[in-house]
CSV table of C-alpha atoms and ligand atoms in Angstrom, one decimal:
chain,number,residue,atom,x,y,z
A,1,MET,CA,-0.2,0.1,0.2
A,2,ASP,CA,1.5,3.4,-0.7
A,3,ILE,CA,2.1,5.7,2.0
A,4,LYS,CA,-0.8,8.1,0.8
A,5,GLY,CA,-3.4,5.2,1.6
A,6,VAL,CA,-1.6,4.4,5.2
A,7,GLY,CA,-1.9,8.2,5.6
A,8,GLY,CA,-5.5,8.5,4.8
A,9,MET,CA,-6.4,4.9,7.0
A,10,LYS,CA,-4.7,6.7,10.0
A,11,ALA,CA,-6.7,9.9,9.3
A,12,TRP,CA,-9.8,7.8,9.0
A,13,PHE,CA,-9.3,5.7,12.3
A,14,ARG,CA,-8.1,9.1,14.1
A,15,ILE,CA,-11.8,10.3,13.5
A,16,ASP,CA,-13.9,9.3,16.8
A,17,LEU,CA,-16.0,6.2,16.1
A,18,TRP,CA,-19.0,7.7,16.7
A,19,LYS,CA,-18.3,10.5,14.3
A,20,ARG,CA,-17.4,8.1,11.7
A,21,VAL,CA,-20.5,5.9,12.2
A,22,MET,CA,-22.4,9.6,11.8
A,23,ILE,CA,-20.9,10.1,8.5
A,24,GLY,CA,-22.1,6.6,7.4
A,25,LEU,CA,-25.2,7.5,8.6
A,26,VAL,CA,-25.7,10.9,7.0
A,27,LEU,CA,-24.3,9.5,3.5
A,28,GLY,CA,-26.4,6.6,3.3
A,29,THR,CA,-29.7,8.4,4.1
A,30,ALA,CA,-28.5,11.1,1.5
A,31,ILE,CA,-27.7,8.3,-0.8
A,32,GLY,CA,-31.0,6.4,-0.2
A,33,LEU,CA,-33.2,9.6,-0.2
A,34,VAL,CA,-31.8,10.6,-3.6
A,35,VAL,CA,-32.3,7.4,-5.4
A,36,ARG,CA,-35.7,7.2,-3.7
A,37,TYR,CA,-36.6,10.4,-5.0
A,38,THR,CA,-34.9,10.8,-8.1
A,39,MET,CA,-36.7,7.6,-10.1
A,40,SER,CA,-39.4,5.2,-9.8
A,41,GLU,CA,-39.9,3.4,-7.1
A,42,ALA,CA,-39.2,0.0,-8.4
A,43,GLU,CA,-35.9,1.7,-9.9
A,44,ALA,CA,-35.0,2.9,-6.7
A,45,SER,CA,-36.1,-0.5,-4.6
A,46,ALA,CA,-33.7,-2.2,-7.1
A,47,ILE,CA,-30.6,0.0,-6.2
A,48,GLY,CA,-31.7,-0.3,-2.6
A,49,ASN,CA,-31.2,-4.0,-2.8
A,50,TYR,CA,-27.8,-3.8,-4.0
A,51,PHE,CA,-26.7,-2.1,-0.6
A,52,LYS,CA,-28.8,-4.5,1.1
A,53,PRO,CA,-26.2,-7.1,1.4
A,54,PHE,CA,-23.6,-5.0,2.5
A,55,GLY,CA,-25.9,-4.1,5.4
A,56,ASP,CA,-26.6,-7.4,6.0
A,57,LEU,CA,-23.0,-8.3,6.4
A,58,PHE,CA,-22.5,-5.9,9.2
A,59,LEU,CA,-25.6,-7.3,10.7
A,60,ASN,CA,-24.6,-10.8,10.8
A,61,LEU,CA,-21.1,-9.6,12.1
A,62,ILE,CA,-22.8,-8.4,14.9
A,63,ARG,CA,-25.5,-10.6,15.5
A,64,MET,CA,-22.6,-13.5,15.4
A,65,LEU,CA,-21.2,-12.0,18.7
A,66,VAL,CA,-24.5,-11.6,20.4
A,67,VAL,CA,-24.9,-15.4,22.0
A,68,PRO,CA,-21.0,-15.8,22.9
A,69,LEU,CA,-20.6,-12.4,24.3
A,70,ILE,CA,-23.6,-12.8,26.3
A,71,PHE,CA,-22.6,-16.3,27.8
A,72,LEU,CA,-19.1,-15.7,28.0
A,73,THR,CA,-19.1,-12.2,29.7
A,74,LEU,CA,-22.0,-12.9,31.9
A,75,VAL,CA,-20.4,-16.2,33.5
A,76,SER,CA,-17.5,-14.2,33.7
A,77,GLY,CA,-19.5,-11.2,35.3
A,78,VAL,CA,-20.9,-13.4,38.0
A,79,LEU,CA,-17.4,-14.9,38.9
A,80,ALA,CA,-16.1,-11.0,39.2
A,81,MET,CA,-18.9,-10.2,41.5
A,82,GLY,CA,-18.1,-13.3,43.7
A,83,ASP,CA,-21.2,-13.8,45.6
A,84,PRO,CA,-24.3,-15.0,43.9
A,85,LYS,CA,-26.6,-12.8,46.8
A,86,LYS,CA,-24.8,-9.4,44.8
A,87,LEU,CA,-26.4,-10.4,41.8
A,88,GLY,CA,-29.8,-11.0,43.6
A,89,SER,CA,-29.9,-7.6,44.6
A,90,LEU,CA,-28.5,-6.0,41.5
A,91,GLY,CA,-31.0,-8.2,39.3
A,92,GLY,CA,-33.6,-7.1,41.6
A,93,ARG,CA,-32.9,-3.6,41.2
A,94,ALA,CA,-32.5,-3.6,37.6
A,95,ILE,CA,-36.0,-5.4,37.1
A,96,GLY,CA,-37.8,-2.6,39.3
A,97,ILE,CA,-36.4,0.4,37.4
A,98,TYR,CA,-37.1,-1.4,34.4
A,99,MET,CA,-40.6,-1.9,35.1
A,100,GLY,CA,-41.1,1.6,36.1
A,101,THR,CA,-39.4,3.3,33.3
A,102,THR,CA,-41.4,0.9,31.0
A,103,ALA,CA,-45.1,2.1,32.7
A,104,ILE,CA,-43.7,5.5,32.4
A,105,ALA,CA,-43.2,5.0,28.7
A,106,VAL,CA,-46.9,3.5,28.0
A,107,THR,CA,-48.4,6.4,30.1
A,108,LEU,CA,-46.3,9.1,27.8
A,109,GLY,CA,-47.6,7.4,24.8
A,110,LEU,CA,-51.1,7.5,25.8
A,111,ILE,CA,-50.6,11.0,26.9
A,112,MET,CA,-49.2,11.9,23.1
A,113,GLY,CA,-51.8,9.9,21.6
A,114,THR,CA,-54.5,12.1,23.5
A,115,LEU,CA,-52.9,15.2,22.6
A,116,LEU,CA,-52.1,15.0,19.1
A,117,GLN,CA,-54.9,12.3,17.9
A,118,PRO,CA,-52.9,10.3,15.5
A,119,GLY,CA,-56.0,8.4,14.7
A,120,ALA,CA,-58.6,11.3,13.8
A,121,GLY,CA,-59.2,11.5,10.4
A,122,PHE,CA,-57.2,8.4,9.3
A,123,ASP,CA,-59.6,6.3,7.2
A,124,VAL,CA,-59.6,2.8,7.5
A,125,SER,CA,-61.9,2.0,4.4
A,126,THR,CA,-58.6,3.0,2.1
A,127,VAL,CA,-56.5,0.0,3.4
A,128,SER,CA,-56.5,-2.5,0.8
A,129,ALA,CA,-57.4,-6.0,1.1
A,130,ASP,CA,-53.8,-7.2,-0.2
A,131,ASP,CA,-52.1,-5.7,2.7
A,132,ILE,CA,-55.0,-7.2,5.0
A,133,GLU,CA,-54.4,-10.4,3.8
A,134,ALA,CA,-50.3,-9.9,4.2
A,135,THR,CA,-50.7,-9.0,7.5
A,136,ARG,CA,-53.1,-11.6,8.6
A,137,GLN,CA,-50.3,-14.0,7.5
A,138,ARG,CA,-47.8,-12.5,9.3
A,139,LEU,CA,-49.5,-12.2,12.4
A,140,GLU,CA,-50.7,-15.7,12.0
A,141,SER,CA,-47.2,-17.1,11.5
A,142,GLY,CA,-46.0,-15.2,14.8
A,143,GLY,CA,-48.8,-16.9,16.6
A,144,ALA,CA,-50.1,-13.2,17.4
A,145,LEU,CA,-53.7,-14.0,16.6
A,146,GLU,CA,-54.1,-16.5,19.2
A,147,THR,CA,-56.0,-15.2,22.3
A,148,VAL,CA,-53.9,-15.7,25.3
A,149,GLY,CA,-54.7,-14.7,28.9
A,150,VAL,CA,-52.7,-12.7,31.1
A,151,PHE,CA,-52.2,-15.8,33.8
A,152,GLU,CA,-50.7,-17.8,30.7
A,153,GLN,CA,-49.1,-14.9,29.2
A,154,ILE,CA,-47.2,-14.5,32.2
A,155,MET,CA,-46.7,-18.5,32.8
A,156,ARG,CA,-45.3,-18.8,29.3
A,157,THR,CA,-42.4,-16.5,30.0
A,158,VAL,CA,-41.7,-17.7,33.5
A,159,LEU,CA,-41.3,-21.3,31.6
A,160,SER,CA,-39.3,-20.1,28.4
A,161,ILE,CA,-36.5,-18.7,31.1
A,162,VAL,CA,-35.6,-22.0,32.1
A,163,PRO,CA,-34.0,-23.9,29.3
A,164,THR,CA,-34.7,-27.7,29.1
A,165,ASN,CA,-31.2,-27.6,26.4
A,166,PRO,CA,-29.0,-24.7,26.9
A,167,VAL,CA,-27.5,-25.5,23.6
A,168,GLU,CA,-30.5,-25.6,21.9
A,169,ALA,CA,-31.2,-21.8,23.2
A,170,MET,CA,-27.9,-20.8,22.3
A,171,ALA,CA,-28.7,-22.0,18.6
A,172,ARG,CA,-31.9,-19.9,18.2
A,173,GLY,CA,-30.3,-17.1,20.6
A,174,ASP,CA,-33.1,-17.1,23.0
A,175,VAL,CA,-31.7,-14.5,25.4
A,176,LEU,CA,-33.7,-15.1,28.6
A,177,PRO,CA,-32.7,-18.8,28.9
A,178,ILE,CA,-29.1,-18.2,27.9
A,179,ILE,CA,-28.9,-15.7,30.8
A,180,PHE,CA,-30.3,-18.3,32.8
A,181,PHE,CA,-28.0,-20.7,32.0
A,182,ALA,CA,-25.1,-18.4,32.5
A,183,ILE,CA,-25.6,-17.1,35.8
A,184,MET,CA,-26.0,-20.9,37.0
A,185,PHE,CA,-23.1,-21.9,35.5
A,186,GLY,CA,-21.1,-19.3,36.9
A,187,ILE,CA,-22.5,-20.1,40.4
A,188,GLY,CA,-21.7,-23.5,39.7
A,189,ILE,CA,-17.8,-22.4,39.1
A,190,LEU,CA,-17.7,-20.7,42.5
A,191,LEU,CA,-19.2,-23.1,44.5
A,192,ALA,CA,-16.4,-25.6,42.8
A,193,GLY,CA,-13.9,-23.3,44.3
A,194,ASP,CA,-10.2,-24.4,43.6
A,195,ALA,CA,-11.4,-27.2,40.9
A,196,GLY,CA,-13.6,-24.4,39.2
A,197,LYS,CA,-10.6,-22.3,38.7
A,198,PRO,CA,-9.2,-23.3,35.5
A,199,VAL,CA,-12.7,-22.9,33.9
A,200,ALA,CA,-12.9,-19.6,35.5
A,201,ASP,CA,-9.6,-18.7,34.1
A,202,VAL,CA,-11.0,-19.7,30.6
A,203,PHE,CA,-14.1,-17.6,30.9
A,204,ASN,CA,-12.3,-14.4,32.0
A,205,SER,CA,-9.8,-14.4,28.9
A,206,ALA,CA,-12.5,-16.1,26.5
A,207,SER,CA,-14.8,-12.8,27.7
A,208,ASP,CA,-11.9,-10.6,27.3
A,209,ALA,CA,-11.3,-11.9,23.6
A,210,ILE,CA,-14.9,-11.5,22.4
A,211,LEU,CA,-15.3,-8.1,23.7
A,212,LYS,CA,-12.3,-7.1,21.6
A,213,LEU,CA,-13.5,-9.1,18.8
A,214,THR,CA,-16.7,-6.5,19.3
A,215,LEU,CA,-14.5,-3.5,19.0
A,216,LEU,CA,-13.1,-5.2,15.7
A,217,VAL,CA,-16.4,-5.4,14.4
A,218,MET,CA,-17.5,-2.0,15.2
A,219,GLU,CA,-15.0,-0.9,12.8
A,220,VAL,CA,-17.1,-2.0,10.2
A,221,ALA,CA,-20.1,0.0,11.6
A,222,PRO,CA,-19.8,3.4,9.9
A,223,PHE,CA,-19.9,1.2,6.3
A,224,GLY,CA,-22.7,-0.9,7.3
A,225,VAL,CA,-24.9,1.6,8.5
A,226,LEU,CA,-24.3,3.6,5.4
A,227,ALA,CA,-25.2,0.5,3.4
A,228,LEU,CA,-28.4,0.0,5.9
A,229,MET,CA,-29.5,3.2,6.0
A,230,ALA,CA,-29.1,3.6,1.6
A,231,TRP,CA,-31.5,0.4,1.5
A,232,VAL,CA,-33.9,1.5,4.0
A,233,MET,CA,-34.2,5.2,2.2
A,234,ALA,CA,-34.3,3.9,-1.0
A,235,GLN,CA,-36.9,1.2,-0.3
A,236,TYR,CA,-39.1,3.2,1.8
A,237,GLY,CA,-37.9,6.7,2.0
A,238,LEU,CA,-40.0,9.1,4.0
A,239,SER,CA,-43.3,7.9,3.1
A,240,VAL,CA,-44.5,7.0,6.4
A,241,VAL,CA,-44.6,10.7,7.3
A,242,ALA,CA,-47.1,11.1,4.4
A,243,ALA,CA,-49.0,8.1,5.3
A,244,LEU,CA,-49.0,8.3,8.9
A,245,GLY,CA,-47.7,11.7,9.9
A,246,MET,CA,-49.4,12.4,13.4
A,247,MET,CA,-48.2,9.1,14.2
A,248,THR,CA,-44.8,9.5,13.4
A,249,LEU,CA,-44.3,12.9,14.9
A,250,ALA,CA,-46.5,11.7,17.9
A,251,LEU,CA,-43.9,8.8,18.0
A,252,TYR,CA,-40.6,11.0,17.9
A,253,LEU,CA,-41.7,13.3,20.0
A,254,ALA,CA,-42.9,10.8,23.1
A,255,CYS,CA,-39.4,8.8,22.5
A,256,GLY,CA,-37.3,12.0,22.5
A,257,LEU,CA,-38.9,13.2,25.4
A,258,HIS,CA,-38.6,9.7,27.2
A,259,MET,CA,-35.1,9.7,26.6
A,260,LEU,CA,-34.5,13.2,27.7
A,261,LEU,CA,-36.8,13.5,30.7
A,262,THR,CA,-37.4,10.2,32.0
A,263,HIS,CA,-33.8,8.4,31.4
A,264,GLY,CA,-32.4,12.1,32.0
A,265,PHE,CA,-34.1,12.4,35.7
A,266,LEU,CA,-32.6,8.6,36.3
A,267,LEU,CA,-29.4,9.8,35.9
A,268,LYS,CA,-29.2,13.2,37.4
A,269,PHE,CA,-31.3,12.9,40.4
A,270,VAL,CA,-31.0,9.1,40.8
A,271,ALA,CA,-27.6,8.6,40.0
A,272,LYS,CA,-26.8,12.1,40.5
A,273,LEU,CA,-24.4,12.4,37.5
A,274,PRO,CA,-23.9,14.7,34.7
A,275,LEU,CA,-26.1,14.0,31.5
A,276,ILE,CA,-23.4,15.3,28.4
A,277,PRO,CA,-21.6,12.3,28.6
A,278,PHE,CA,-24.5,10.0,28.9
A,279,TYR,CA,-26.0,11.2,25.6
A,280,ARG,CA,-22.2,11.3,23.9
A,281,GLY,CA,-21.2,8.1,25.1
A,282,VAL,CA,-24.1,6.3,24.0
A,283,THR,CA,-24.3,7.5,20.2
A,284,ASP,CA,-22.2,4.6,18.5
A,285,ALA,CA,-25.2,2.5,20.2
A,286,GLN,CA,-28.2,4.6,19.4
A,287,MET,CA,-26.7,5.1,15.5
A,288,VAL,CA,-26.3,1.0,15.1
A,289,ALA,CA,-30.1,0.6,16.8
A,290,PHE,CA,-31.6,3.3,14.4
A,291,SER,CA,-30.1,1.6,11.0
A,292,THR,CA,-30.5,-1.9,12.2
A,293,SER,CA,-34.1,-1.8,14.4
A,294,SER,CA,-33.5,-4.5,16.2
A,295,SER,CA,-32.1,-3.7,20.2
A,296,ASN,CA,-31.0,-7.7,20.2
A,297,ALA,CA,-28.6,-7.2,17.1
A,298,THR,CA,-27.0,-3.9,18.9
A,299,LEU,CA,-26.3,-5.6,22.0
A,300,PRO,CA,-22.5,-6.1,21.6
A,301,VAL,CA,-22.5,-2.7,20.7
A,302,THR,CA,-24.4,-1.5,23.6
A,303,MET,CA,-22.4,-3.7,26.1
A,304,SER,CA,-19.1,-2.4,24.5
A,305,VAL,CA,-20.2,1.3,25.0
A,306,ALA,CA,-21.5,0.5,28.7
A,307,GLN,CA,-18.1,-0.4,29.4
A,308,LYS,CA,-15.7,1.7,27.4
A,309,ASN,CA,-17.7,4.8,27.6
A,310,LEU,CA,-19.8,5.2,30.4
A,311,GLY,CA,-17.7,3.3,33.0
A,312,VAL,CA,-20.3,0.5,33.8
A,313,LYS,CA,-18.3,-2.7,35.2
A,314,LYS,CA,-18.6,-5.8,33.9
A,315,PRO,CA,-20.6,-7.9,36.3
A,316,VAL,CA,-23.8,-5.2,35.8
A,317,ALA,CA,-23.0,-4.6,32.2
A,318,SER,CA,-23.2,-8.5,31.1
A,319,SER,CA,-26.5,-8.7,33.4
A,320,VAL,CA,-28.5,-5.9,32.9
A,321,LEU,CA,-27.9,-5.2,29.4
A,322,PRO,CA,-28.9,-8.7,27.8
A,323,LEU,CA,-31.9,-8.4,30.5
A,324,GLY,CA,-32.9,-5.0,29.0
A,325,ALA,CA,-32.4,-6.3,25.4
A,326,THR,CA,-35.2,-8.8,26.2
A,327,ILE,CA,-37.6,-7.4,29.1
A,328,ASN,CA,-36.9,-3.6,29.0
A,329,MET,CA,-38.6,-1.9,25.7
A,330,ASP,CA,-39.6,1.5,26.5
A,331,GLY,CA,-40.2,2.4,23.0
A,332,THR,CA,-42.3,-0.6,22.2
A,333,ALA,CA,-44.2,0.0,25.1
A,334,LEU,CA,-44.8,3.5,24.5
A,335,TYR,CA,-45.7,2.8,20.8
A,336,GLN,CA,-48.4,0.3,22.5
A,337,GLY,CA,-49.9,3.2,23.9
A,338,LEU,CA,-50.0,5.2,21.0
A,339,ILE,CA,-51.3,2.2,19.0
A,340,ALA,CA,-54.2,1.8,21.5
A,341,LEU,CA,-55.2,5.7,21.0
A,342,PHE,CA,-54.4,5.6,17.0
A,343,ALA,CA,-56.9,2.8,16.8
A,344,ALA,CA,-59.3,3.8,19.2
A,345,GLN,CA,-59.8,7.2,17.2
A,346,ALA,CA,-59.5,5.6,13.8
A,347,LEU,CA,-62.2,3.1,14.7
A,348,GLY,CA,-64.6,5.2,16.7
A,349,ILE,CA,-64.0,2.8,19.8
A,350,GLU,CA,-64.7,4.6,22.9
A,351,VAL,CA,-61.8,4.5,25.6
A,352,ASN,CA,-61.9,5.4,29.3
A,353,PHE,CA,-59.4,5.9,32.3
A,354,GLY,CA,-59.9,1.9,32.8
A,355,THR,CA,-58.6,0.8,29.6
A,356,TYR,CA,-55.4,3.2,29.7
A,357,VAL,CA,-54.5,1.8,33.0
A,358,THR,CA,-55.1,-1.6,31.6
A,359,VAL,CA,-53.4,-1.1,28.6
A,360,ALA,CA,-50.2,0.2,30.3
A,361,VAL,CA,-50.4,-3.2,32.6
A,362,MET,CA,-50.8,-5.1,29.4
A,363,ALA,CA,-48.3,-3.5,27.6
A,364,THR,CA,-45.7,-3.6,30.1
A,365,LEU,CA,-46.1,-7.3,30.4
A,366,VAL,CA,-46.5,-8.0,27.1
A,367,SER,CA,-42.9,-6.4,25.9
A,368,ILE,CA,-41.2,-8.4,29.1
A,369,GLY,CA,-41.3,-11.8,27.0
A,370,THR,CA,-40.7,-10.7,23.4
A,371,ALA,CA,-36.9,-10.3,22.0
A,372,GLY,CA,-35.8,-6.8,20.6
A,373,ILE,CA,-36.1,-7.7,16.9
A,374,PRO,CA,-37.4,-5.5,14.1
A,375,SER,CA,-40.9,-4.8,14.3
A,376,VAL,CA,-42.2,-6.9,16.9
A,377,SER,CA,-44.4,-4.1,18.3
A,378,LEU,CA,-46.8,-5.3,15.8
A,379,PHE,CA,-46.9,-8.5,17.0
A,380,LEU,CA,-47.3,-7.4,20.6
A,381,ALA,CA,-50.1,-4.9,19.5
A,382,THR,CA,-52.7,-7.6,18.8
A,383,THR,CA,-52.9,-7.7,22.6
A,384,THR,CA,-52.9,-4.0,23.0
A,385,LEU,CA,-55.9,-3.7,20.8
A,386,GLY,CA,-57.8,-6.6,22.4
A,387,VAL,CA,-57.6,-4.8,25.7
A,388,ILE,CA,-59.6,-2.0,23.9
A,389,GLY,CA,-62.0,-4.3,22.4
A,390,ALA,CA,-60.9,-4.2,18.7
A,391,THR,CA,-62.0,-7.5,17.1
A,392,PRO,CA,-59.6,-9.5,15.0
A,393,ASP,CA,-60.8,-7.7,11.6
A,394,GLN,CA,-60.7,-4.4,13.1
A,395,MET,CA,-57.0,-5.4,14.3
A,396,LEU,CA,-55.9,-6.2,10.8
A,397,LEU,CA,-57.3,-2.6,9.4
A,398,ILE,CA,-55.0,-0.8,12.1
A,399,LEU,CA,-52.2,-3.3,11.9
A,400,ALA,CA,-51.8,-3.6,8.0
A,401,PRO,CA,-51.2,0.1,7.5
A,402,LEU,CA,-48.5,0.1,10.6
A,403,PHE,CA,-47.0,-2.5,9.0
A,404,ALA,CA,-46.3,-1.0,5.8
A,405,PHE,CA,-44.8,1.9,7.1
A,406,ASP,CA,-43.0,0.8,10.0
A,407,ARG,CA,-39.7,1.1,9.4
A,408,LEU,CA,-38.9,4.4,10.1
A,409,LEU,CA,-41.1,4.2,13.3
A,410,ASP,CA,-39.0,0.9,14.4
A,411,MET,CA,-36.0,2.7,13.9
A,412,MET,CA,-36.5,5.3,16.9
A,413,ARG,CA,-38.4,2.6,19.2
A,414,THR,CA,-35.1,0.8,19.0
A,415,VAL,CA,-33.0,3.8,19.7
A,416,THR,CA,-35.3,4.4,22.9
A,417,ASN,CA,-35.2,0.6,23.8
A,418,ILE,CA,-31.5,0.5,24.0
A,419,THR,CA,-31.1,4.2,25.6
A,420,GLY,CA,-33.4,2.8,28.4
A,421,ASP,CA,-31.2,-0.1,29.0
A,422,LEU,CA,-28.1,1.8,29.2
A,423,ALA,CA,-29.4,4.5,31.1
A,424,VAL,CA,-30.6,1.9,33.9
A,425,SER,CA,-27.6,0.2,33.8
A,426,THR,CA,-25.4,3.0,34.5
A,427,VAL,CA,-27.9,3.7,37.6
A,428,VAL,CA,-27.6,0.1,39.0
A,429,ALA,CA,-23.7,0.2,38.6
A,430,LYS,CA,-23.6,3.4,40.5
A,431,TRP,CA,-25.9,2.1,43.4
A,432,GLU,CA,-24.1,-1.1,43.4
A,433,ASP,CA,-20.6,0.5,43.6
A,434,GLN,CA,-19.7,-1.4,39.8
A,435,PHE,CA,-19.0,2.2,38.2
A,436,ASP,CA,-16.0,3.8,36.8
A,437,GLU,CA,-16.8,7.8,37.5
A,438,LYS,CA,-13.5,8.4,35.7
A,439,ILE,CA,-14.6,6.5,32.4
A,440,TYR,CA,-18.2,8.2,32.4
A,441,ARG,CA,-16.6,12.0,32.9
A,442,ALA,CA,-13.4,11.4,30.2
A,443,LYS,CA,-14.1,13.9,27.4
A,444,ASP,CA,-12.5,11.3,25.0
A,445,ASN,CA,-13.9,8.5,26.0
A,446,VAL,CA,-15.0,7.8,22.4
A,447,THR,CA,-11.9,7.4,20.7
A,448,ALA,CA,-11.7,5.1,17.5
A,449,GLU,CA,-8.4,3.2,18.2
A,450,ILE,CA,-8.7,-0.6,17.3
A,451,ASP,CA,-6.2,-1.5,19.9
A,452,ARG,CA,-7.6,0.3,23.0
A,453,THR,CA,-7.8,-1.8,25.7
A,454,VAL,CA,-11.2,-2.9,26.7
A,455,THR,CA,-12.3,-2.2,30.6
A,456,HIS,CA,-12.1,-5.2,32.0
A,457,ASP,CA,-12.3,-4.6,35.8
A,458,THR,CA,-12.6,-8.1,37.0
B,501,LIG,N1,-37.4,-3.2,16.9
B,501,LIG,C1,-37.6,-3.1,18.5
B,501,LIG,C2,-36.5,-3.6,19.1
B,501,LIG,O1,-35.9,-4.4,18.5
B,501,LIG,C3,-38.6,-3.5,18.8
B,501,LIG,C4,-40.1,-3.3,18.1
B,501,LIG,O2,-40.7,-3.6,17.3
B,501,LIG,O3,-40.5,-2.2,18.9
B,501,LIG,O4,-35.9,-2.9,20.0
């Protein structure tokens, strides 16, 4: 390689990673929008499809890390904690705040839906029969049209946490059973005492290696994000704004407020930390969440920024964040509140305060057992719509247009979901004395060198 090339590479790597990802995001969005609005929809979609495999390559790379990362770092995190009792207090606190922030999120969705009336004037008779049929098939294949009672819903979630075969859970990428097995295995190693020492060393070293690999994969993020954004924009453009303008505004506003007010309150008044380092530190993860629409796939990045930018130590990052990717979905829950009101307004269904409370409780419950993957909100929405008394046919009338334009809304929900996980993990880390405030406050904590040392305070 000539000197110029090497110099160029060095200059590129000297730019903070979050800035490079931002460049990818802005460029990808611009390319996609130009493609979408300078040619026919079919041509734009064909060009978008050239970008997609590159985006998928990045997506595969980060998804490749999810299972080994959760398993290895959580076992090593349990070992670092040294005492299973501490894990109980940490988990209890995390689950408590997760439930609280989720309930606030649904409430915010309900308030915004009341104020902005996103469903008023939405004419359900314009929904096409093809869209309705496609939605029916999607929902049926996801089992979302079965009616499940609250008790059954809770018991299904509880049972799904304990894997009968941990390897199968790993193969399926089911986060909660992997967390359960990793914690049990870590406790087993601790109880084995001296006999467990060799395997403990293996896990500690393997968890450092997988965190390094995560940093390496993140170097691909600017290009992956560019490709994903170019594909999304070429494919969908800003059509959601024309079709569901008020819904888009309500969701973006409510999510923005939730991240600023609810998460901000937690950090400022509960953890007593300045806010700027938090919002600066989480940017990389937010951009990956925005472009992938999947909190599960973003997990490696979330875990890496928590440790390297926010100063959350391994025992908390490795347990609270994977748990959050599944059980804490503030953006998703908030959207359930919005969908309830959108549907009530569009279908002319009367809702009262009691319905609001039931929607809040059900939305919090259903979002617990569901993995953070693209468009999962719309599968959960059948429960929410059931609460307000919509019939299955009415559900399809509401969900068909929402499915068609979901991507841009899903992106914002996913950002809110992972921001919530990161805020809660910071607060829990501070409470549990598993926090490095120097890292949190460091000005240049988002620098981009591949060979930076990962913080592993074991
Ligand atoms: N895509 C979101 C996530 O992965 C879930 C949703 O559909 O709201 O967090």
